[in-house]
Amino acid sequence: MNLQKDIERLKKEKNAVILAHNYQRAEVQEIADFVGDSLELARKATKISAQIIVFAGVDFMAETAKILNPEKKVLIPSKIASCEMARFLSPEMIDEYRRKYPGAKVVLYVNSTAACKAKADITCTSANAVRVVNSLDADTILFGPDANLASYVARHTEKRIIPLPPNGHCYVHTNLNVENVRRDGLLLVHPECPPELQDIADAIASTGGMVKFVANSDAKRFIVATERDMVSRLRHDFPDREFVPAWENAICLGMKQITLERIYRSLKDEVYEVTVPEDIAKKARIAIERMLEVS
Ligand code: 13P
Ligand code: SF4
């Protein structure tokens, strides 16, 4: 059995496309129709004509694709491909913060549940967070669930940024700290990393921003402070440069649930279908579409 060939055949037979995040395993990125960061994937999801979308990423990304494509079948190859950061925030916490800060606007990182997005004024990704915040007509912004991205935004805007909650974070990026990252090259840092690491970065960027930064740089060797497989994307796009993970153990377990075997099964049996209740999807769609308009 040749999984790659069988996946290609099923894609054609079923009129399906595979969207993959930059943190996917190299072999998954290879069979994908499109590879990108959260913003690029959300944008791509609005332009798909195929009837089935297989999402090689984590739950919130597949949910976003479904919210933007209610009439299409969106599949995620694993039921446990989840983003741990999204667990830091609940709809009730958003209500509580809104009561505490009347007049403030709620900006939610797409790494959040659909039920939380339904309570947001607008969503953002790490690629457009500052632009999204600056587009709002409020001086106080409740920003969640990532406190590190909130602190990055706070340094780049005049507005008052309140992290919602104060301790939301990603275990993969928080464990990338000044003590354990190597620095023998140009250091690229994702804004989910702690501020102390951001302080010593040569560039702070989303995963898509890292690809653009390298494209515009003459440097030959880059140290990549984000999920380890980001180097798979960069090595593919820039075979003449050298990319090294800043720390070998920066692995997102949710992302790594997606394998070629599971993608094959997902296409063959049309599992697992992503569903979002319509009342939640309707409100979340408004927040996501506002973001796409601003970016
Ligand atoms: P990007 O939008 O930069 O791809 O980030 C998504 C993510 O989950 C980072 O951990
Ligand atoms: Fe979520 Fe962190 Fe994985 Fe990104 S790396 S999907 S924030 S758990």
mmCIF file of C-alpha atoms and ligand atoms in Angstrom:
data_model
loop_
_atom_site.group_PDB
_atom_site.id
_atom_site.type_symbol
_atom_site.label_atom_id
_atom_site.label_comp_id
_atom_site.label_asym_id
_atom_site.label_seq_id
_atom_site.Cartn_x
_atom_site.Cartn_y
_atom_site.Cartn_z
ATOM 1 C CA MET A 1 0.000 0.000 0.000
ATOM 2 C CA ASN A 2 1.333 3.417 -0.980
ATOM 3 C CA LEU A 3 -0.379 5.902 1.310
ATOM 4 C CA GLN A 4 0.586 9.005 -0.645
ATOM 5 C CA LYS A 5 -0.827 7.544 -3.878
ATOM 6 C CA ASP A 6 -3.988 6.299 -2.165
ATOM 7 C CA ILE A 7 -4.550 9.706 -0.582
ATOM 8 C CA GLU A 8 -4.118 11.411 -3.981
ATOM 9 C CA ARG A 9 -6.615 8.986 -5.550
ATOM 10 C CA LEU A 10 -9.195 9.523 -2.797
ATOM 11 C CA LYS A 11 -8.793 13.308 -3.023
ATOM 12 C CA LYS A 12 -9.743 13.156 -6.721
ATOM 13 C CA GLU A 13 -12.531 10.616 -6.284
ATOM 14 C CA LYS A 14 -14.170 12.576 -3.487
ATOM 15 C CA ASN A 15 -13.433 16.112 -4.701
ATOM 16 C CA ALA A 16 -11.504 16.874 -1.505
ATOM 17 C CA VAL A 17 -8.649 19.219 -0.582
ATOM 18 C CA ILE A 18 -6.194 18.982 2.292
ATOM 19 C CA LEU A 19 -5.267 22.134 4.206
ATOM 20 C CA ALA A 20 -2.269 21.797 6.527
ATOM 21 C CA HIS A 21 -0.751 24.009 9.189
ATOM 22 C CA ASN A 22 2.982 24.812 9.151
ATOM 23 C CA TYR A 23 3.475 22.592 12.259
ATOM 24 C CA GLN A 24 2.412 19.416 10.484
ATOM 25 C CA ARG A 25 4.863 16.569 9.922
ATOM 26 C CA ALA A 26 6.940 16.966 6.733
ATOM 27 C CA GLU A 27 5.148 14.069 4.980
ATOM 28 C CA VAL A 28 1.737 15.597 5.760
ATOM 29 C CA GLN A 29 2.812 19.010 4.441
ATOM 30 C CA GLU A 30 3.956 17.207 1.284
ATOM 31 C CA ILE A 31 0.540 15.746 0.398
ATOM 32 C CA ALA A 32 -1.379 18.921 1.351
ATOM 33 C CA ASP A 33 -2.913 21.195 -1.295
ATOM 34 C CA PHE A 34 -2.121 24.239 0.799
ATOM 35 C CA VAL A 35 0.200 24.793 3.786
ATOM 36 C CA GLY A 36 0.065 27.958 5.873
ATOM 37 C CA ASP A 37 -0.350 29.813 9.147
ATOM 38 C CA SER A 38 -3.715 30.263 10.897
ATOM 39 C CA LEU A 39 -4.596 33.425 8.992
ATOM 40 C CA GLU A 40 -3.576 32.054 5.604
ATOM 41 C CA LEU A 41 -5.564 28.878 6.268
ATOM 42 C CA ALA A 42 -8.678 30.816 7.337
ATOM 43 C CA ARG A 43 -8.409 32.927 4.184
ATOM 44 C CA LYS A 44 -7.871 29.874 2.010
ATOM 45 C CA ALA A 45 -10.933 28.229 3.566
ATOM 46 C CA THR A 46 -13.120 30.990 2.095
ATOM 47 C CA LYS A 47 -11.906 30.237 -1.437
ATOM 48 C CA ILE A 48 -12.370 26.506 -1.719
ATOM 49 C CA SER A 49 -14.627 24.987 -4.343
ATOM 50 C CA ALA A 50 -14.092 21.311 -3.395
ATOM 51 C CA GLN A 51 -16.900 19.654 -1.443
ATOM 52 C CA ILE A 52 -14.710 18.130 1.288
ATOM 53 C CA ILE A 53 -11.981 19.866 3.291
ATOM 54 C CA VAL A 54 -9.621 17.640 5.287
ATOM 55 C CA PHE A 55 -7.977 19.789 7.897
ATOM 56 C CA ALA A 56 -4.479 18.732 8.954
ATOM 57 C CA GLY A 57 -4.188 20.896 12.044
ATOM 58 C CA VAL A 58 -5.872 21.283 15.417
ATOM 59 C CA ASP A 59 -9.537 21.556 16.365
ATOM 60 C CA PHE A 60 -9.962 25.346 16.404
ATOM 61 C CA MET A 61 -8.529 25.622 12.879
ATOM 62 C CA ALA A 62 -10.912 22.968 11.520
ATOM 63 C CA GLU A 63 -13.809 24.676 13.333
ATOM 64 C CA THR A 64 -12.881 28.003 11.748
ATOM 65 C CA ALA A 65 -12.899 26.355 8.300
ATOM 66 C CA LYS A 66 -16.338 24.873 9.056
ATOM 67 C CA ILE A 67 -17.733 28.180 10.332
ATOM 68 C CA LEU A 68 -16.607 29.858 7.098
ATOM 69 C CA ASN A 69 -17.963 26.971 4.976
ATOM 70 C CA PRO A 70 -21.191 25.799 6.609
ATOM 71 C CA GLU A 71 -22.325 23.970 3.460
ATOM 72 C CA LYS A 72 -19.127 21.922 3.071
ATOM 73 C CA LYS A 73 -18.010 18.766 4.807
ATOM 74 C CA VAL A 74 -14.979 19.556 6.989
ATOM 75 C CA LEU A 75 -13.061 16.561 8.343
ATOM 76 C CA ILE A 76 -10.333 16.371 10.978
ATOM 77 C CA PRO A 77 -8.352 13.103 10.892
ATOM 78 C CA SER A 78 -8.052 12.800 14.706
ATOM 79 C CA LYS A 79 -10.579 13.477 17.447
ATOM 80 C CA ILE A 80 -7.834 14.468 19.873
ATOM 81 C CA ALA A 81 -5.930 16.964 17.716
ATOM 82 C CA SER A 82 -6.586 19.811 20.100
ATOM 83 C CA CYS A 83 -5.004 23.117 21.070
ATOM 84 C CA GLU A 84 -4.270 23.266 24.790
ATOM 85 C CA MET A 85 -4.273 27.047 24.852
ATOM 86 C CA ALA A 86 -7.986 27.217 23.957
ATOM 87 C CA ARG A 87 -8.788 25.523 27.288
ATOM 88 C CA PHE A 88 -7.731 28.599 29.253
ATOM 89 C CA LEU A 89 -10.846 30.527 28.282
ATOM 90 C CA SER A 90 -14.601 29.948 28.684
ATOM 91 C CA PRO A 91 -17.610 32.006 27.511
ATOM 92 C CA GLU A 92 -18.449 32.692 31.187
ATOM 93 C CA MET A 93 -15.032 34.292 31.751
ATOM 94 C CA ILE A 94 -15.642 36.610 28.791
ATOM 95 C CA ASP A 95 -19.004 37.667 30.294
ATOM 96 C CA GLU A 96 -17.335 38.314 33.648
ATOM 97 C CA TYR A 97 -14.574 40.477 32.103
ATOM 98 C CA ARG A 98 -17.099 42.416 30.031
ATOM 99 C CA ARG A 99 -19.016 43.246 33.242
ATOM 100 C CA LYS A 100 -15.768 44.334 34.920
ATOM 101 C CA TYR A 101 -14.634 46.513 31.991
ATOM 102 C CA PRO A 102 -17.724 48.111 30.445
ATOM 103 C CA GLY A 103 -17.002 49.710 27.061
ATOM 104 C CA ALA A 104 -13.968 47.516 26.407
ATOM 105 C CA LYS A 105 -13.799 45.436 23.207
ATOM 106 C CA VAL A 106 -13.015 41.718 23.202
ATOM 107 C CA VAL A 107 -10.340 40.499 20.777
ATOM 108 C CA LEU A 108 -9.890 36.740 20.695
ATOM 109 C CA TYR A 109 -6.953 34.869 19.297
ATOM 110 C CA VAL A 110 -8.291 32.244 16.873
ATOM 111 C CA ASN A 111 -6.770 29.658 19.240
ATOM 112 C CA SER A 112 -10.068 29.603 21.140
ATOM 113 C CA THR A 113 -13.281 27.579 21.070
ATOM 114 C CA ALA A 114 -16.159 28.462 18.740
ATOM 115 C CA ALA A 115 -18.331 29.219 21.800
ATOM 116 C CA CYS A 116 -15.774 31.821 22.946
ATOM 117 C CA LYS A 117 -15.441 33.311 19.456
ATOM 118 C CA ALA A 118 -19.217 33.773 19.451
ATOM 119 C CA LYS A 119 -18.742 36.196 22.370
ATOM 120 C CA ALA A 120 -15.897 38.197 20.771
ATOM 121 C CA ASP A 121 -16.087 41.500 18.912
ATOM 122 C CA ILE A 122 -13.397 40.276 16.537
ATOM 123 C CA THR A 123 -10.827 37.494 16.266
ATOM 124 C CA CYS A 124 -7.146 37.788 15.377
ATOM 125 C CA THR A 125 -4.111 35.633 14.685
ATOM 126 C CA SER A 126 -0.508 36.318 15.574
ATOM 127 C CA ALA A 127 -0.035 37.682 12.031
ATOM 128 C CA ASN A 128 -2.577 40.492 12.397
ATOM 129 C CA ALA A 129 -3.142 40.990 16.160
ATOM 130 C CA VAL A 130 -1.743 44.536 16.321
ATOM 131 C CA ARG A 131 -3.642 45.646 13.216
ATOM 132 C CA VAL A 132 -6.890 44.154 14.537
ATOM 133 C CA VAL A 133 -6.502 45.857 17.944
ATOM 134 C CA ASN A 134 -5.675 49.227 16.359
ATOM 135 C CA SER A 135 -8.738 48.979 14.110
ATOM 136 C CA LEU A 136 -11.114 49.115 17.093
ATOM 137 C CA ASP A 137 -12.794 52.247 18.463
ATOM 138 C CA ALA A 138 -12.122 51.443 22.112
ATOM 139 C CA ASP A 139 -9.197 52.381 24.381
ATOM 140 C CA THR A 140 -9.359 49.211 26.459
ATOM 141 C CA ILE A 141 -9.060 45.801 24.846
ATOM 142 C CA LEU A 142 -9.757 42.496 26.567
ATOM 143 C CA PHE A 143 -7.365 40.159 24.798
ATOM 144 C CA GLY A 144 -7.286 36.383 25.168
ATOM 145 C CA PRO A 145 -6.508 33.639 25.684
ATOM 146 C CA ASP A 146 -2.724 34.069 25.131
ATOM 147 C CA ALA A 147 -1.086 36.359 27.703
ATOM 148 C CA ASN A 148 2.248 36.337 25.804
ATOM 149 C CA LEU A 149 0.623 37.486 22.562
ATOM 150 C CA ALA A 150 -1.310 40.044 24.660
ATOM 151 C CA SER A 151 1.968 41.384 26.017
ATOM 152 C CA TYR A 152 3.434 41.525 22.475
ATOM 153 C CA VAL A 153 0.402 43.533 21.317
ATOM 154 C CA ALA A 154 0.619 45.820 24.379
ATOM 155 C CA ARG A 155 4.153 46.799 23.327
ATOM 156 C CA HIS A 156 2.982 47.738 19.834
ATOM 157 C CA THR A 157 -0.172 49.733 20.520
ATOM 158 C CA GLU A 158 -1.242 52.807 22.466
ATOM 159 C CA LYS A 159 -4.309 50.990 23.751
ATOM 160 C CA ARG A 160 -4.651 49.415 27.170
ATOM 161 C CA ILE A 161 -4.479 45.618 26.813
ATOM 162 C CA ILE A 162 -5.991 43.428 29.542
ATOM 163 C CA PRO A 163 -5.058 39.749 29.212
ATOM 164 C CA LEU A 164 -8.091 37.507 29.484
ATOM 165 C CA PRO A 165 -7.277 35.410 31.531
ATOM 166 C CA PRO A 166 -3.949 36.635 33.024
ATOM 167 C CA ASN A 167 -2.267 33.217 32.699
ATOM 168 C CA GLY A 168 -3.368 31.826 29.288
ATOM 169 C CA HIS A 169 -0.480 30.294 27.367
ATOM 170 C CA CYS A 170 0.767 27.543 25.071
ATOM 171 C CA TYR A 171 2.933 24.898 26.775
ATOM 172 C CA VAL A 172 5.029 24.435 23.615
ATOM 173 C CA HIS A 173 6.004 28.106 23.422
ATOM 174 C CA THR A 174 6.204 28.873 27.138
ATOM 175 C CA ASN A 175 8.784 26.110 27.466
ATOM 176 C CA LEU A 176 10.937 27.908 24.927
ATOM 177 C CA ASN A 177 12.774 30.148 27.339
ATOM 178 C CA VAL A 178 15.989 32.104 27.311
ATOM 179 C CA GLU A 179 17.812 29.273 29.168
ATOM 180 C CA ASN A 180 17.073 26.417 26.777
ATOM 181 C CA VAL A 181 17.061 27.973 23.313
ATOM 182 C CA ARG A 182 20.166 27.824 21.161
ATOM 183 C CA ARG A 183 21.281 31.075 19.593
ATOM 184 C CA ASP A 184 23.925 30.169 17.025
ATOM 185 C CA GLY A 185 22.101 31.820 14.098
ATOM 186 C CA LEU A 186 19.452 34.449 13.375
ATOM 187 C CA LEU A 187 16.752 33.924 16.023
ATOM 188 C CA LEU A 188 13.113 33.797 14.818
ATOM 189 C CA VAL A 189 10.606 33.900 17.691
ATOM 190 C CA HIS A 190 6.851 33.317 17.673
ATOM 191 C CA PRO A 191 4.874 35.893 19.738
ATOM 192 C CA GLU A 192 3.426 33.054 21.858
ATOM 193 C CA CYS A 193 6.906 32.784 23.418
ATOM 194 C CA PRO A 194 7.672 34.550 26.736
ATOM 195 C CA PRO A 195 8.532 38.291 26.520
ATOM 196 C CA GLU A 196 12.129 37.636 27.678
ATOM 197 C CA LEU A 197 12.694 35.507 24.574
ATOM 198 C CA GLN A 198 10.932 38.042 22.356
ATOM 199 C CA ASP A 199 13.388 40.639 23.731
ATOM 200 C CA ILE A 200 16.413 38.853 22.243
ATOM 201 C CA ALA A 201 14.780 37.896 18.920
ATOM 202 C CA ASP A 202 16.054 39.012 15.533
ATOM 203 C CA ALA A 203 12.447 38.745 14.320
ATOM 204 C CA ILE A 204 9.116 38.154 16.100
ATOM 205 C CA ALA A 205 6.615 36.687 13.678
ATOM 206 C CA SER A 206 3.733 34.324 13.061
ATOM 207 C CA THR A 207 4.693 31.104 11.292
ATOM 208 C CA GLY A 208 3.692 32.661 7.959
ATOM 209 C CA GLY A 209 5.648 35.792 8.944
ATOM 210 C CA MET A 210 8.749 33.621 9.485
ATOM 211 C CA VAL A 211 8.494 32.337 5.898
ATOM 212 C CA LYS A 212 8.267 35.929 4.632
ATOM 213 C CA PHE A 213 11.138 37.081 6.855
ATOM 214 C CA VAL A 214 13.466 34.386 5.493
ATOM 215 C CA ALA A 215 12.429 35.193 1.914
ATOM 216 C CA ASN A 216 13.566 38.796 2.480
ATOM 217 C CA SER A 217 16.765 37.978 4.368
ATOM 218 C CA ASP A 218 20.246 37.144 3.093
ATOM 219 C CA ALA A 219 21.169 35.174 6.224
ATOM 220 C CA LYS A 220 22.112 31.510 5.801
ATOM 221 C CA ARG A 221 21.351 30.016 9.223
ATOM 222 C CA PHE A 222 18.191 30.487 11.298
ATOM 223 C CA ILE A 223 17.235 29.297 14.778
ATOM 224 C CA VAL A 224 13.482 28.733 14.885
ATOM 225 C CA ALA A 225 11.756 29.331 18.237
ATOM 226 C CA THR A 226 8.355 27.751 17.708
ATOM 227 C CA GLU A 227 6.982 24.244 17.160
ATOM 228 C CA ARG A 228 9.749 21.975 15.857
ATOM 229 C CA ASP A 229 8.142 21.097 12.514
ATOM 230 C CA MET A 230 8.153 24.730 11.437
ATOM 231 C CA VAL A 231 11.640 23.889 10.183
ATOM 232 C CA SER A 232 10.049 21.305 7.837
ATOM 233 C CA ARG A 233 8.153 24.084 6.088
ATOM 234 C CA LEU A 234 11.190 26.376 5.975
ATOM 235 C CA ARG A 235 13.553 23.630 4.726
ATOM 236 C CA HIS A 236 11.070 22.797 1.971
ATOM 237 C CA ASP A 237 10.756 26.420 0.807
ATOM 238 C CA PHE A 238 14.429 27.367 1.213
ATOM 239 C CA PRO A 239 16.602 24.295 0.528
ATOM 240 C CA ASP A 240 19.739 26.466 0.276
ATOM 241 C CA ARG A 241 19.465 27.761 3.880
ATOM 242 C CA GLU A 242 19.924 26.089 7.250
ATOM 243 C CA PHE A 243 17.111 25.892 9.830
ATOM 244 C CA VAL A 244 17.513 24.527 13.340
ATOM 245 C CA PRO A 245 14.771 24.163 15.982
ATOM 246 C CA ALA A 246 15.586 26.465 18.922
ATOM 247 C CA TRP A 247 14.765 23.568 21.259
ATOM 248 C CA GLU A 248 14.282 19.963 20.107
ATOM 249 C CA ASN A 249 11.435 19.314 22.559
ATOM 250 C CA ALA A 250 9.119 22.051 21.292
ATOM 251 C CA ILE A 251 6.480 19.631 20.029
ATOM 252 C CA CYS A 252 2.726 20.294 19.832
ATOM 253 C CA LEU A 253 1.093 16.962 20.659
ATOM 254 C CA GLY A 254 -2.227 18.054 19.171
ATOM 255 C CA MET A 255 -0.622 18.799 15.799
ATOM 256 C CA LYS A 256 1.267 15.507 15.852
ATOM 257 C CA GLN A 257 -1.975 13.483 16.057
ATOM 258 C CA ILE A 258 -2.290 13.941 12.307
ATOM 259 C CA THR A 259 -0.518 11.207 10.350
ATOM 260 C CA LEU A 260 -0.701 9.953 6.756
ATOM 261 C CA GLU A 261 -2.556 6.837 7.971
ATOM 262 C CA ARG A 262 -5.178 8.964 9.712
ATOM 263 C CA ILE A 263 -5.562 11.256 6.703
ATOM 264 C CA TYR A 264 -6.124 8.199 4.510
ATOM 265 C CA ARG A 265 -8.775 6.845 6.893
ATOM 266 C CA SER A 266 -10.338 10.291 7.197
ATOM 267 C CA LEU A 267 -10.794 10.505 3.423
ATOM 268 C CA LYS A 268 -11.905 6.885 2.999
ATOM 269 C CA ASP A 269 -14.494 6.821 5.809
ATOM 270 C CA GLU A 270 -15.223 10.577 5.849
ATOM 271 C CA VAL A 271 -14.340 10.947 9.527
ATOM 272 C CA TYR A 272 -14.332 12.897 11.791
ATOM 273 C CA GLU A 273 -16.859 15.434 10.674
ATOM 274 C CA VAL A 274 -16.489 18.857 12.306
ATOM 275 C CA THR A 275 -19.764 20.382 13.456
ATOM 276 C CA VAL A 276 -20.512 23.730 15.109
ATOM 277 C CA PRO A 277 -24.026 24.500 16.394
ATOM 278 C CA GLU A 278 -25.615 27.075 14.055
ATOM 279 C CA ASP A 279 -26.390 29.685 16.746
ATOM 280 C CA ILE A 280 -22.722 29.691 17.818
ATOM 281 C CA ALA A 281 -21.391 29.481 14.242
ATOM 282 C CA LYS A 282 -23.480 32.493 13.200
ATOM 283 C CA LYS A 283 -22.001 34.771 15.872
ATOM 284 C CA ALA A 284 -18.462 33.377 15.575
ATOM 285 C CA ARG A 285 -18.600 33.911 11.783
ATOM 286 C CA ILE A 286 -19.180 37.638 12.310
ATOM 287 C CA ALA A 287 -16.071 37.906 14.526
ATOM 288 C CA ILE A 288 -13.924 35.919 12.063
ATOM 289 C CA GLU A 289 -15.182 37.796 8.995
ATOM 290 C CA ARG A 290 -14.449 41.128 10.680
ATOM 291 C CA MET A 291 -10.870 39.932 11.145
ATOM 292 C CA LEU A 292 -10.594 38.928 7.478
ATOM 293 C CA GLU A 293 -11.874 42.366 6.448
ATOM 294 C CA VAL A 294 -9.288 44.169 8.609
ATOM 295 C CA SER A 295 -6.296 42.020 7.544
HETATM 296 P P1 13P B 1 0.375 30.822 13.447
HETATM 297 O O1 13P B 1 -0.874 31.565 13.146
HETATM 298 O O2 13P B 1 1.571 31.694 13.564
HETATM 299 O O3 13P B 1 0.572 29.733 12.437
HETATM 300 O O4 13P B 1 0.253 30.171 14.868
HETATM 301 C C1 13P B 1 -0.682 29.222 15.209
HETATM 302 C C2 13P B 1 -0.351 28.534 16.446
HETATM 303 O O5 13P B 1 -1.088 27.763 16.962
HETATM 304 C C3 13P B 1 0.920 28.828 17.055
HETATM 305 O O6 13P B 1 1.123 27.985 18.123
HETATM 306 FE FE1 SF4 B 2 -2.156 25.375 20.449
HETATM 307 FE FE2 SF4 B 2 0.356 25.654 21.273
HETATM 308 FE FE3 SF4 B 2 -0.257 23.684 19.637
HETATM 309 FE FE4 SF4 B 2 -0.254 26.222 18.759
HETATM 310 S S1 SF4 B 2 1.505 25.015 19.459
HETATM 311 S S2 SF4 B 2 -1.816 24.667 18.348
HETATM 312 S S3 SF4 B 2 -1.011 27.277 20.590
HETATM 313 S S4 SF4 B 2 -1.013 23.937 21.755
#
